[in-house]
PDB file of C-alpha atoms and ligand atoms in Angstrom:
ATOM      1  CA  MET A  15     -15.800  14.094  -8.046  1.00 69.00           C
ATOM      2  CA  LYS A  16     -12.916  11.940  -7.277  1.00 65.00           C
ATOM      3  CA  ASP A  17     -10.811  14.270  -7.942  1.00 90.00           C
ATOM      4  CA  LEU A  18     -12.825  16.641  -5.333  1.00 94.00           C
ATOM      5  CA  LYS A  19     -12.625  13.714  -3.015  1.00 94.00           C
ATOM      6  CA  ALA A  20      -8.827  13.633  -2.834  1.00 92.00           C
ATOM      7  CA  LEU A  21      -8.655  17.073  -3.238  1.00 93.00           C
ATOM      8  CA  PHE A  22     -10.740  16.977   0.329  1.00 95.00           C
ATOM      9  CA  TYR A  23      -9.047  14.229   2.003  1.00 92.00           C
ATOM     10  CA  SER A  24      -5.446  15.273   1.275  1.00 87.00           C
ATOM     11  CA  THR A  25      -6.349  18.581   2.672  1.00 92.00           C
ATOM     12  CA  GLY A  26      -7.931  16.941   6.037  1.00 94.00           C
ATOM     13  CA  ILE A  27      -9.155  20.373   7.439  1.00 96.00           C
ATOM     14  CA  ILE A  28     -12.149  22.471   5.392  1.00 97.00           C
ATOM     15  CA  PRO A  29     -12.355  26.026   6.591  1.00 98.00           C
ATOM     16  CA  VAL A  30     -15.989  26.826   7.143  1.00 98.00           C
ATOM     17  CA  ILE A  31     -15.818  30.916   6.469  1.00 98.00           C
ATOM     18  CA  LYS A  32     -18.403  33.208   7.711  1.00 98.00           C
ATOM     19  CA  ILE A  33     -17.079  36.352   5.988  1.00 98.00           C
ATOM     20  CA  GLU A  34     -18.038  40.687   6.331  1.00 98.00           C
ATOM     21  CA  SER A  35     -15.873  42.254   4.206  1.00 98.00           C
ATOM     22  CA  LEU A  36     -14.594  41.508   0.466  1.00 98.00           C
ATOM     23  CA  ASP A  37     -11.748  43.795   0.496  1.00 98.00           C
ATOM     24  CA  LYS A  38     -10.538  41.132   3.319  1.00 98.00           C
ATOM     25  CA  ALA A  39     -10.995  38.515   0.620  1.00 98.00           C
ATOM     26  CA  ASP A  40      -7.784  38.564  -0.249  1.00 98.00           C
ATOM     27  CA  GLY A  41      -5.579  38.076   2.910  1.00 98.00           C
ATOM     28  CA  LEU A  42      -8.068  35.235   3.721  1.00 98.00           C
ATOM     29  CA  ALA A  43      -7.059  33.569   0.679  1.00 98.00           C
ATOM     30  CA  GLN A  44      -3.181  34.360   1.371  1.00 97.00           C
ATOM     31  CA  ALA A  45      -3.827  33.223   4.643  1.00 97.00           C
ATOM     32  CA  LEU A  46      -5.335  29.942   2.952  1.00 96.00           C
ATOM     33  CA  ARG A  47      -2.339  28.738   0.591  1.00 94.00           C
ATOM     34  CA  SER A  48       0.319  30.045   2.488  1.00 89.00           C
ATOM     35  CA  SER A  49      -0.783  27.587   5.801  1.00 90.00           C
ATOM     36  CA  GLY A  50      -1.163  24.773   2.713  1.00 87.00           C
ATOM     37  CA  ILE A  51      -4.961  24.407   2.259  1.00 94.00           C
ATOM     38  CA  HIS A  52      -6.235  25.022  -0.984  1.00 93.00           C
ATOM     39  CA  VAL A  53      -9.986  24.295  -0.617  1.00 97.00           C
ATOM     40  CA  ALA A  54     -12.262  26.978   1.099  1.00 98.00           C
ATOM     41  CA  GLU A  55     -16.484  27.027   1.698  1.00 98.00           C
ATOM     42  CA  ILE A  56     -17.678  30.349   2.361  1.00 98.00           C
ATOM     43  CA  THR A  57     -20.484  30.334   4.009  1.00 98.00           C
ATOM     44  CA  PHE A  58     -23.829  31.880   3.041  1.00 98.00           C
ATOM     45  CA  ARG A  59     -24.084  33.321   6.136  1.00 98.00           C
ATOM     46  CA  THR A  60     -23.233  37.239   5.389  1.00 98.00           C
ATOM     47  CA  LYS A  61     -24.077  39.142   2.013  1.00 98.00           C
ATOM     48  CA  THR A  62     -20.911  39.548   1.689  1.00 98.00           C
ATOM     49  CA  ALA A  63     -20.758  35.412   0.588  1.00 98.00           C
ATOM     50  CA  PRO A  64     -21.390  35.664  -3.213  1.00 98.00           C
ATOM     51  CA  GLY A  65     -18.600  38.802  -3.406  1.00 98.00           C
ATOM     52  CA  VAL A  66     -16.235  36.459  -1.666  1.00 98.00           C
ATOM     53  CA  ILE A  67     -16.702  33.427  -3.699  1.00 98.00           C
ATOM     54  CA  GLU A  68     -16.606  35.295  -7.137  1.00 98.00           C
ATOM     55  CA  ARG A  69     -12.746  36.786  -5.653  1.00 98.00           C
ATOM     56  CA  PHE A  70     -11.454  33.259  -5.129  1.00 98.00           C
ATOM     57  CA  ALA A  71     -12.474  32.128  -8.266  1.00 98.00           C
ATOM     58  CA  SER A  72     -11.717  34.976 -10.612  1.00 98.00           C
ATOM     59  CA  ARG A  73      -8.585  35.613  -8.260  1.00 98.00           C
ATOM     60  CA  HIS A  74      -6.960  32.572  -6.260  1.00 97.00           C
ATOM     61  CA  SER A  75      -8.149  29.654  -8.403  1.00 96.00           C
ATOM     62  CA  ASP A  76      -5.612  27.467  -6.670  1.00 95.00           C
ATOM     63  CA  ILE A  77      -8.064  27.618  -4.264  1.00 97.00           C
ATOM     64  CA  LEU A  78     -11.078  25.520  -4.911  1.00 97.00           C
ATOM     65  CA  VAL A  79     -14.051  27.187  -3.307  1.00 98.00           C
ATOM     66  CA  GLY A  80     -17.427  26.652  -2.287  1.00 98.00           C
ATOM     67  CA  ALA A  81     -20.898  27.938  -0.591  1.00 98.00           C
ATOM     68  CA  GLY A  82     -21.822  26.622   2.925  1.00 98.00           C
ATOM     69  CA  THR A  83     -24.774  27.735   4.800  1.00 98.00           C
ATOM     70  CA  VAL A  84     -26.254  27.350   2.040  1.00 98.00           C
ATOM     71  CA  THR A  85     -31.003  27.131   2.248  1.00 98.00           C
ATOM     72  CA  THR A  86     -32.629  27.878  -0.831  1.00 98.00           C
ATOM     73  CA  LYS A  87     -32.252  27.228  -4.664  1.00 98.00           C
ATOM     74  CA  GLU A  88     -32.670  31.292  -4.677  1.00 98.00           C
ATOM     75  CA  GLU A  89     -28.395  30.673  -2.924  1.00 98.00           C
ATOM     76  CA  VAL A  90     -27.649  27.925  -4.993  1.00 98.00           C
ATOM     77  CA  ASP A  91     -27.528  30.475  -8.318  1.00 98.00           C
ATOM     78  CA  SER A  92     -26.122  33.098  -6.394  1.00 98.00           C
ATOM     79  CA  ALA A  93     -23.046  30.340  -5.335  1.00 98.00           C
ATOM     80  CA  LEU A  94     -22.976  29.252  -8.708  1.00 98.00           C
ATOM     81  CA  SER A  95     -22.765  32.234 -10.373  1.00 98.00           C
ATOM     82  CA  ALA A  96     -19.997  33.653  -8.153  1.00 98.00           C
ATOM     83  CA  GLY A  97     -18.093  30.323  -9.353  1.00 98.00           C
ATOM     84  CA  ALA A  98     -19.171  28.185  -6.452  1.00 98.00           C
ATOM     85  CA  ALA A  99     -16.855  24.306  -7.377  1.00 98.00           C
ATOM     86  CA  PHE A 100     -19.202  22.398  -4.709  1.00 98.00           C
ATOM     87  CA  VAL A 101     -22.212  23.599  -2.646  1.00 98.00           C
ATOM     88  CA  VAL A 102     -22.648  22.575   1.054  1.00 98.00           C
ATOM     89  CA  SER A 103     -26.756  22.277   3.681  1.00 98.00           C
ATOM     90  CA  PRO A 104     -26.635  21.708   6.718  1.00 98.00           C
ATOM     91  CA  GLY A 105     -29.198  19.665   6.808  1.00 98.00           C
ATOM     92  CA  PHE A 106     -30.513  17.804   4.152  1.00 98.00           C
ATOM     93  CA  ASN A 107     -33.299  19.164   1.925  1.00 98.00           C
ATOM     94  CA  PRO A 108     -34.325  16.950  -1.205  1.00 98.00           C
ATOM     95  CA  VAL A 109     -35.549  20.049  -3.034  1.00 97.00           C
ATOM     96  CA  ILE A 110     -31.287  21.343  -2.730  1.00 98.00           C
ATOM     97  CA  CYS A 111     -30.127  18.466  -3.532  1.00 98.00           C
ATOM     98  CA  SER A 112     -32.090  17.920  -6.670  1.00 98.00           C
ATOM     99  CA  TYR A 113     -31.473  21.318  -7.485  1.00 98.00           C
ATOM    100  CA  CYS A 114     -27.137  20.441  -7.259  1.00 98.00           C
ATOM    101  CA  ILE A 115     -27.433  17.414  -9.187  1.00 98.00           C
ATOM    102  CA  GLU A 116     -29.794  18.607 -12.059  1.00 98.00           C
ATOM    103  CA  LYS A 117     -27.440  21.457 -12.242  1.00 98.00           C
ATOM    104  CA  GLY A 118     -24.325  19.772 -12.364  1.00 97.00           C
ATOM    105  CA  VAL A 119     -22.711  20.578  -9.214  1.00 98.00           C
ATOM    106  CA  PRO A 120     -21.698  18.579  -5.980  1.00 98.00           C
ATOM    107  CA  VAL A 121     -23.590  18.962  -3.073  1.00 98.00           C
ATOM    108  CA  PHE A 122     -23.128  17.996   0.062  1.00 98.00           C
ATOM    109  CA  PRO A 123     -25.867  17.779   2.233  1.00 98.00           C
ATOM    110  CA  GLY A 124     -25.641  17.670   6.586  1.00 98.00           C
ATOM    111  CA  VAL A 125     -27.073  14.326   8.023  1.00 98.00           C
ATOM    112  CA  ASN A 126     -26.942  12.892  11.831  1.00 98.00           C
ATOM    113  CA  ASN A 127     -29.250  10.086  11.491  1.00 98.00           C
ATOM    114  CA  PRO A 128     -29.214   6.541   9.784  1.00 98.00           C
ATOM    115  CA  SER A 129     -33.068   7.884   7.934  1.00 98.00           C
ATOM    116  CA  LEU A 130     -31.365  10.906   6.317  1.00 98.00           C
ATOM    117  CA  ILE A 131     -28.670   9.342   4.997  1.00 98.00           C
ATOM    118  CA  GLU A 132     -30.409   7.128   3.794  1.00 98.00           C
ATOM    119  CA  GLN A 133     -32.789   9.565   1.722  1.00 98.00           C
ATOM    120  CA  ALA A 134     -28.948  11.189   0.416  1.00 98.00           C
ATOM    121  CA  ILE A 135     -27.785   7.267  -0.505  1.00 98.00           C
ATOM    122  CA  ALA A 136     -31.367   7.171  -2.651  1.00 98.00           C
ATOM    123  CA  MET A 137     -30.246  10.488  -4.815  1.00 98.00           C
ATOM    124  CA  GLY A 138     -26.872   9.008  -5.456  1.00 98.00           C
ATOM    125  CA  LEU A 139     -24.996  10.653  -2.716  1.00 98.00           C
ATOM    126  CA  SER A 140     -22.001   9.151  -1.007  1.00 97.00           C
ATOM    127  CA  VAL A 141     -20.409  11.758   0.825  1.00 98.00           C
ATOM    128  CA  LEU A 142     -22.274  14.104   3.626  1.00 98.00           C
ATOM    129  CA  LYS A 143     -21.574  16.347   5.309  1.00 98.00           C
ATOM    130  CA  PHE A 144     -21.904  15.078   8.835  1.00 98.00           C
ATOM    131  CA  PHE A 145     -23.800  18.170  11.026  1.00 98.00           C
ATOM    132  CA  PRO A 146     -23.286  19.239  13.911  1.00 98.00           C
ATOM    133  CA  ALA A 147     -21.390  16.225  14.899  1.00 98.00           C
ATOM    134  CA  GLU A 148     -20.696  16.583  18.126  1.00 98.00           C
ATOM    135  CA  VAL A 149     -24.056  16.941  19.645  1.00 98.00           C
ATOM    136  CA  SER A 150     -25.232  14.200  16.735  1.00 98.00           C
ATOM    137  CA  GLY A 151     -23.460  11.222  18.825  1.00 98.00           C
ATOM    138  CA  GLY A 152     -19.808  12.133  17.433  1.00 98.00           C
ATOM    139  CA  VAL A 153     -16.892   9.969  16.468  1.00 98.00           C
ATOM    140  CA  ARG A 154     -19.411   6.945  18.140  1.00 98.00           C
ATOM    141  CA  ALA A 155     -21.812   7.864  15.344  1.00 98.00           C
ATOM    142  CA  LEU A 156     -19.838   7.597  12.582  1.00 98.00           C
ATOM    143  CA  LYS A 157     -18.294   4.298  13.696  1.00 97.00           C
ATOM    144  CA  ALA A 158     -21.738   2.886  13.819  1.00 98.00           C
ATOM    145  CA  PHE A 159     -22.541   4.500  10.024  1.00 98.00           C
ATOM    146  CA  GLU A 160     -19.526   2.621   8.932  1.00 97.00           C
ATOM    147  CA  SER A 161     -21.126  -0.687  10.021  1.00 94.00           C
ATOM    148  CA  VAL A 162     -23.920  -0.534   8.235  1.00 97.00           C
ATOM    149  CA  TYR A 163     -23.287   2.463   5.564  1.00 98.00           C
ATOM    150  CA  SER A 164     -20.200   1.432   4.245  1.00 95.00           C
ATOM    151  CA  SER A 165     -19.932   2.427   1.023  1.00 96.00           C
ATOM    152  CA  VAL A 166     -20.565   6.318   2.672  1.00 98.00           C
ATOM    153  CA  SER A 167     -17.815   8.851   3.566  1.00 98.00           C
ATOM    154  CA  PHE A 168     -18.551  12.033   5.473  1.00 98.00           C
ATOM    155  CA  ILE A 169     -17.239  15.423   6.258  1.00 98.00           C
ATOM    156  CA  PRO A 170     -18.024  15.917  10.136  1.00 98.00           C
ATOM    157  CA  THR A 171     -18.890  19.359  10.945  1.00 98.00           C
ATOM    158  CA  GLY A 172     -19.777  21.553  14.212  1.00 98.00           C
ATOM    159  CA  GLY A 173     -17.958  21.113  17.577  1.00 98.00           C
ATOM    160  CA  ILE A 174     -14.623  19.708  15.752  1.00 98.00           C
ATOM    161  CA  GLN A 175     -11.812  21.205  17.459  1.00 96.00           C
ATOM    162  CA  GLU A 176      -7.630  20.643  17.442  1.00 95.00           C
ATOM    163  CA  ASN A 177      -8.472  18.059  20.838  1.00 96.00           C
ATOM    164  CA  ASN A 178     -10.656  15.946  19.018  1.00 97.00           C
ATOM    165  CA  ILE A 179     -10.000  16.413  15.302  1.00 96.00           C
ATOM    166  CA  ASN A 180      -7.645  13.641  15.129  1.00 94.00           C
ATOM    167  CA  GLU A 181     -10.482  10.667  16.883  1.00 96.00           C
ATOM    168  CA  TYR A 182     -12.294  11.798  13.801  1.00 96.00           C
ATOM    169  CA  LEU A 183     -10.026  11.283  10.779  1.00 94.00           C
ATOM    170  CA  ALA A 184      -8.824   7.837  12.336  1.00 93.00           C
ATOM    171  CA  LEU A 185     -11.844   7.170  11.200  1.00 95.00           C
ATOM    172  CA  LYS A 186     -12.193   5.247   7.942  1.00 93.00           C
ATOM    173  CA  ASN A 187     -15.535   6.802   6.401  1.00 97.00           C
ATOM    174  CA  VAL A 188     -13.981   9.949   7.639  1.00 96.00           C
ATOM    175  CA  LEU A 189     -13.497  12.487   4.139  1.00 96.00           C
ATOM    176  CA  ALA A 190     -12.000  15.084   6.051  1.00 96.00           C
ATOM    177  CA  CYS A 191     -13.311  17.665   8.515  1.00 97.00           C
ATOM    178  CA  GLY A 192     -14.728  20.915   8.328  1.00 98.00           C
ATOM    179  CA  GLY A 193     -14.272  23.374  11.012  1.00 97.00           C
ATOM    180  CA  SER A 194     -14.401  27.051  11.674  1.00 98.00           C
ATOM    181  CA  TRP A 195     -11.754  27.897  14.652  1.00 98.00           C
ATOM    182  CA  ILE A 196      -9.180  28.332  12.429  1.00 98.00           C
ATOM    183  CA  VAL A 197     -10.850  31.425  10.728  1.00 98.00           C
ATOM    184  CA  PRO A 198     -12.894  32.954  13.149  1.00 98.00           C
ATOM    185  CA  THR A 199     -14.589  35.328  11.396  1.00 98.00           C
ATOM    186  CA  ASP A 200     -13.673  38.298  14.576  1.00 98.00           C
ATOM    187  CA  LEU A 201      -9.537  37.554  13.232  1.00 98.00           C
ATOM    188  CA  ILE A 202     -11.017  38.216   9.604  1.00 98.00           C
ATOM    189  CA  GLU A 203     -12.170  40.984   9.911  1.00 98.00           C
ATOM    190  CA  ALA A 204      -9.388  42.372  11.993  1.00 98.00           C
ATOM    191  CA  GLY A 205      -7.077  41.454   9.619  1.00 98.00           C
ATOM    192  CA  LYS A 206      -4.877  39.091  11.291  1.00 97.00           C
ATOM    193  CA  PHE A 207      -4.124  36.904   8.638  1.00 97.00           C
ATOM    194  CA  GLU A 208      -1.111  35.739  10.848  1.00 95.00           C
ATOM    195  CA  ALA A 209      -3.093  34.958  13.570  1.00 96.00           C
ATOM    196  CA  ILE A 210      -5.394  32.906  11.123  1.00 97.00           C
ATOM    197  CA  GLU A 211      -1.666  31.039   9.654  1.00 95.00           C
ATOM    198  CA  GLY A 212      -1.031  30.430  13.442  1.00 94.00           C
ATOM    199  CA  LEU A 213      -4.060  28.105  14.023  1.00 96.00           C
ATOM    200  CA  ILE A 214      -4.320  26.134  10.742  1.00 95.00           C
ATOM    201  CA  GLY A 215      -0.650  26.009  11.063  1.00 91.00           C
ATOM    202  CA  SER A 216      -0.684  24.392  14.757  1.00 93.00           C
ATOM    203  CA  ALA A 217      -3.975  22.043  13.568  1.00 94.00           C
ATOM    204  CA  ARG A 218      -2.244  21.294  10.525  1.00 90.00           C
ATOM    205  CA  ARG A 219       0.344  20.666  12.907  1.00 86.00           C
ATOM    206  CA  THR A 220      -1.575  18.510  15.354  1.00 90.00           C
ATOM    207  CA  MET A 221      -3.136  16.658  12.455  1.00 90.00           C
ATOM    208  CA  LEU A 222       0.391  15.592  10.266  1.00 83.00           C
ATOM    209  CA  GLY A 223       2.366  15.189  13.320  1.00 79.00           C
ATOM    210  CA  PHE A 224       4.673  17.459  11.032  1.00 74.00           C
ATOM    211  CA  LEU A 225       4.396  20.485   8.954  1.00 73.00           C
ATOM    212  CA  PRO A 226       5.511  20.239   5.589  1.00 69.00           C
ATOM    213  CA  LEU A 227       8.303  23.627   5.497  1.00 56.00           C
ATOM    214  CA  GLN A 228       7.155  25.284   2.302  1.00 50.00           C
ATOM    215  CA  HIS A 229       4.013  25.999   3.879  1.00 41.00           C
ATOM    216  CA  GLY A 230       3.674  26.554   7.463  1.00 39.00           C
ATOM    217  CA  ASP A 231       7.875  27.829   8.008  1.00 42.00           C
ATOM    218  CA  ARG A 232       8.283  30.928   8.795  1.00 42.00           C
ATOM    219  CA  GLY A 233      12.396  30.384   9.601  1.00 40.00           C
ATOM    220  CA  LEU A 234      15.345  29.413   8.393  1.00 38.00           C
ATOM    221  CA  ASN A 235      13.837  28.195   4.460  1.00 42.00           C
ATOM    222  CA  ARG A 236      11.325  30.829   4.413  1.00 45.00           C
ATOM    223  CA  GLU A 237      13.520  31.169   0.860  1.00 46.00           C
ATOM    224  CA  LYS A 238      12.974  28.066  -0.432  1.00 44.00           C
ATOM    225  CA  ALA A 239       9.175  27.698   1.052  1.00 44.00           C
ATOM    226  CA  ASP A 240       7.884  30.820  -1.277  1.00 45.00           C
ATOM    227  CA  ALA A 241       9.838  29.580  -4.040  1.00 46.00           C
ATOM    228  CA  GLY A 242       7.562  26.423  -3.544  1.00 45.00           C
ATOM    229  CA  ALA A 243      10.576  24.163  -2.834  1.00 45.00           C
ATOM    230  CA  ARG A 244       9.461  20.485  -1.602  1.00 47.00           C
ATOM    231  CA  ILE A 245      11.543  17.634  -0.333  1.00 49.00           C
ATOM    232  CA  GLY A 246      13.561  15.749  -3.189  1.00 48.00           C
ATOM    233  CA  ASP A 247      14.823  19.492  -3.876  1.00 51.00           C
ATOM    234  CA  GLY A 248      16.752  20.529  -0.730  1.00 55.00           C
ATOM    235  CA  ALA A 249      13.647  21.447   1.074  1.00 63.00           C
ATOM    236  CA  ALA A 250      12.662  20.347   4.849  1.00 74.00           C
ATOM    237  CA  ILE A 251       9.710  18.903   6.185  1.00 81.00           C
ATOM    238  CA  GLU A 252      10.077  19.295   9.896  1.00 82.00           C
ATOM    239  CA  VAL A 253       9.173  16.508  12.432  1.00 85.00           C
ATOM    240  CA  LYS A 254       8.119  17.577  16.097  1.00 83.00           C
ATOM    241  CA  THR A 255      10.370  15.549  18.643  1.00 81.00           C
ATOM    242  CA  THR A 256       9.542  15.322  22.443  1.00 78.00           C
ATOM    243  CA  SER A 257      13.463  16.022  22.806  1.00 82.00           C
ATOM    244  CA  LEU A 258      15.586  17.273  20.139  1.00 87.00           C
ATOM    245  CA  ARG A 259      18.808  16.592  22.149  1.00 84.00           C
ATOM    246  CA  ARG A 260      17.941  12.772  22.241  1.00 82.00           C
ATOM    247  CA  SER A 261      16.307  12.896  19.131  1.00 85.00           C
ATOM    248  CA  LEU A 262      20.339  13.986  17.168  1.00 88.00           C
ATOM    249  CA  ALA A 263      22.230  11.697  19.088  1.00 83.00           C
ATOM    250  CA  ILE A 264      20.398   8.647  17.890  1.00 84.00           C
ATOM    251  CA  LEU A 265      19.953  10.056  14.302  1.00 87.00           C
ATOM    252  CA  GLN A 266      23.785  10.940  14.742  1.00 85.00           C
ATOM    253  CA  ALA A 267      24.680   7.675  16.170  1.00 81.00           C
ATOM    254  CA  GLU A 268      22.482   6.098  13.180  1.00 82.00           C
ATOM    255  CA  GLY A 269      24.683   8.102  10.946  1.00 87.00           C
ATOM    256  CA  PHE A 270      22.922  10.979   9.454  1.00 88.00           C
ATOM    257  CA  SER A 271      24.408  14.380   9.386  1.00 88.00           C
ATOM    258  CA  SER A 272      22.780  17.454  11.095  1.00 87.00           C
ATOM    259  CA  VAL A 273      23.269  20.334   8.785  1.00 88.00           C
ATOM    260  CA  LEU A 274      25.950  23.272   9.713  1.00 87.00           C
ATOM    261  CA  GLY A 275      24.057  25.773  11.148  1.00 87.00           C
ATOM    262  CA  SER A 276      20.812  25.267  11.266  1.00 86.00           C
ATOM    263  CA  GLU A 277      20.341  25.259  15.129  1.00 88.00           C
ATOM    264  CA  VAL A 278      17.773  26.969  16.007  1.00 86.00           C
ATOM    265  CA  MET A 279      18.517  27.892  19.656  1.00 88.00           C
ATOM    266  CA  ARG A 280      15.991  29.380  22.226  1.00 84.00           C
ATOM    267  CA  GLY A 281      17.951  30.959  25.631  1.00 87.00           C
ATOM    268  CA  LYS A 282      20.829  28.046  26.062  1.00 85.00           C
ATOM    269  CA  SER A 283      18.506  25.070  24.798  1.00 85.00           C
ATOM    270  CA  MET A 284      18.195  24.468  21.029  1.00 88.00           C
ATOM    271  CA  ALA A 285      14.942  24.948  19.446  1.00 87.00           C
ATOM    272  CA  ALA A 286      15.432  23.049  16.404  1.00 90.00           C
ATOM    273  CA  ALA A 287      17.931  21.115  13.680  1.00 92.00           C
ATOM    274  CA  GLU A 288      18.117  20.040  10.619  1.00 91.00           C
ATOM    275  CA  ILE A 289      19.105  16.358   9.657  1.00 91.00           C
ATOM    276  CA  GLU A 290      20.324  15.925   5.998  1.00 89.00           C
ATOM    277  CA  ILE A 291      18.509  12.571   4.718  1.00 84.00           C
ATOM    278  CA  PRO A 292      20.591  11.702   1.518  1.00 83.00           C
ATOM    279  CA  SER A 293      17.636   8.723   0.453  1.00 78.00           C
ATOM    280  CA  LEU A 294      14.906  11.480   0.543  1.00 74.00           C
ATOM    281  CA  HIS A 295      17.150  13.765  -1.297  1.00 77.00           C
ATOM    282  CA  GLY A 296      16.298  16.096   0.628  1.00 81.00           C
ATOM    283  CA  ARG A 297      16.156  17.302   5.033  1.00 86.00           C
ATOM    284  CA  ILE A 298      13.932  16.870   8.585  1.00 87.00           C
ATOM    285  CA  ARG A 299      14.001  20.095  10.723  1.00 87.00           C
ATOM    286  CA  LEU A 300      13.471  18.733  14.153  1.00 90.00           C
ATOM    287  CA  VAL A 301      11.125  20.989  16.604  1.00 87.00           C
ATOM    288  CA  GLU A 302      10.386  20.610  19.899  1.00 83.00           C
TER     289      GLU A 302
HETATM  290  C1  3PG B 420     -20.724  24.821   9.393  1.00 96.76           C
HETATM  291  O1  3PG B 420     -21.539  25.564   8.746  1.00 96.76           O
HETATM  292  O2  3PG B 420     -20.326  23.356   9.046  1.00 96.76           O
HETATM  293  C2  3PG B 420     -20.989  25.015  11.352  1.00 96.76           C
HETATM  294  O3  3PG B 420     -20.784  26.029  11.682  1.00 96.76           O
HETATM  295  C3  3PG B 420     -19.011  24.716  11.407  1.00 96.76           C
HETATM  296  O4  3PG B 420     -18.864  24.335  13.305  1.00 96.76           O
HETATM  297  P1  3PG B 420     -18.299  24.574  14.160  1.00 96.76           P
HETATM  298  O5  3PG B 420     -18.445  26.121  13.901  1.00 96.76           O
HETATM  299  O6  3PG B 420     -18.515  24.238  14.924  1.00 96.76           O
HETATM  300  O7  3PG B 420     -16.632  24.461  13.503  1.00 96.76           O
END
């Protein structure tokens, strides 16, 4: 459980996936992987869900797969035999929670008020989905929960998008946010995985303020990125700046040098450039 919490925290955004076609599972897994997402919640909103979970668990074991929208014991059984590593349910159903506890699988039931939180705590649960987040009071409700249930962490889901995710992630009692907007079903079904990578990349950039190059960049250092390069062995971390020219001028004045040939031009203006950071044995890539 400790590891799961750490994984959720470091992922920040858990994709809530509704997928109809099994033959899109591999492409989706690849899009998640190359976007730096190593957790997936496959919802039981389609008949394909168990097959997709099985596919992720067997072929894409670097992505921890869980089952979402689980509302019956039969679905718990089906999720577990497919290889799901955790179970998420939209509401707090004591039957489902006890069954998962009995089976030894982590369960994250949805709650949205103190009575449900207390029932979940009474079952020994300390990580809960907060659903539907936006219409249940959103950030203000979570702040109120923090003052009384300080040992509970939440995964708010429902109405979270790129424009409000950082308000949630800034809260002490939020482990990660769940969201379907980064994995729209129509894009999955159309096989538009680059568009999905774009949505995830944009969301991660909003969350982090930068993108680790090995996951998010298709540009200069893609070869290194594909080889799994990290800062410290010559790869770059991407940092967004409001004025690239001014940032370069400031950094150069401080004694940092830009990497020859790393400039990317957009028309007459510079769109990206890399700076060597000797103390990190690596580079940052500034983008505007
Ligand atoms: C869920 O099942 O967790 C929600 O439907 C996801 O909510 P969202 O579609 O608003 O992200």
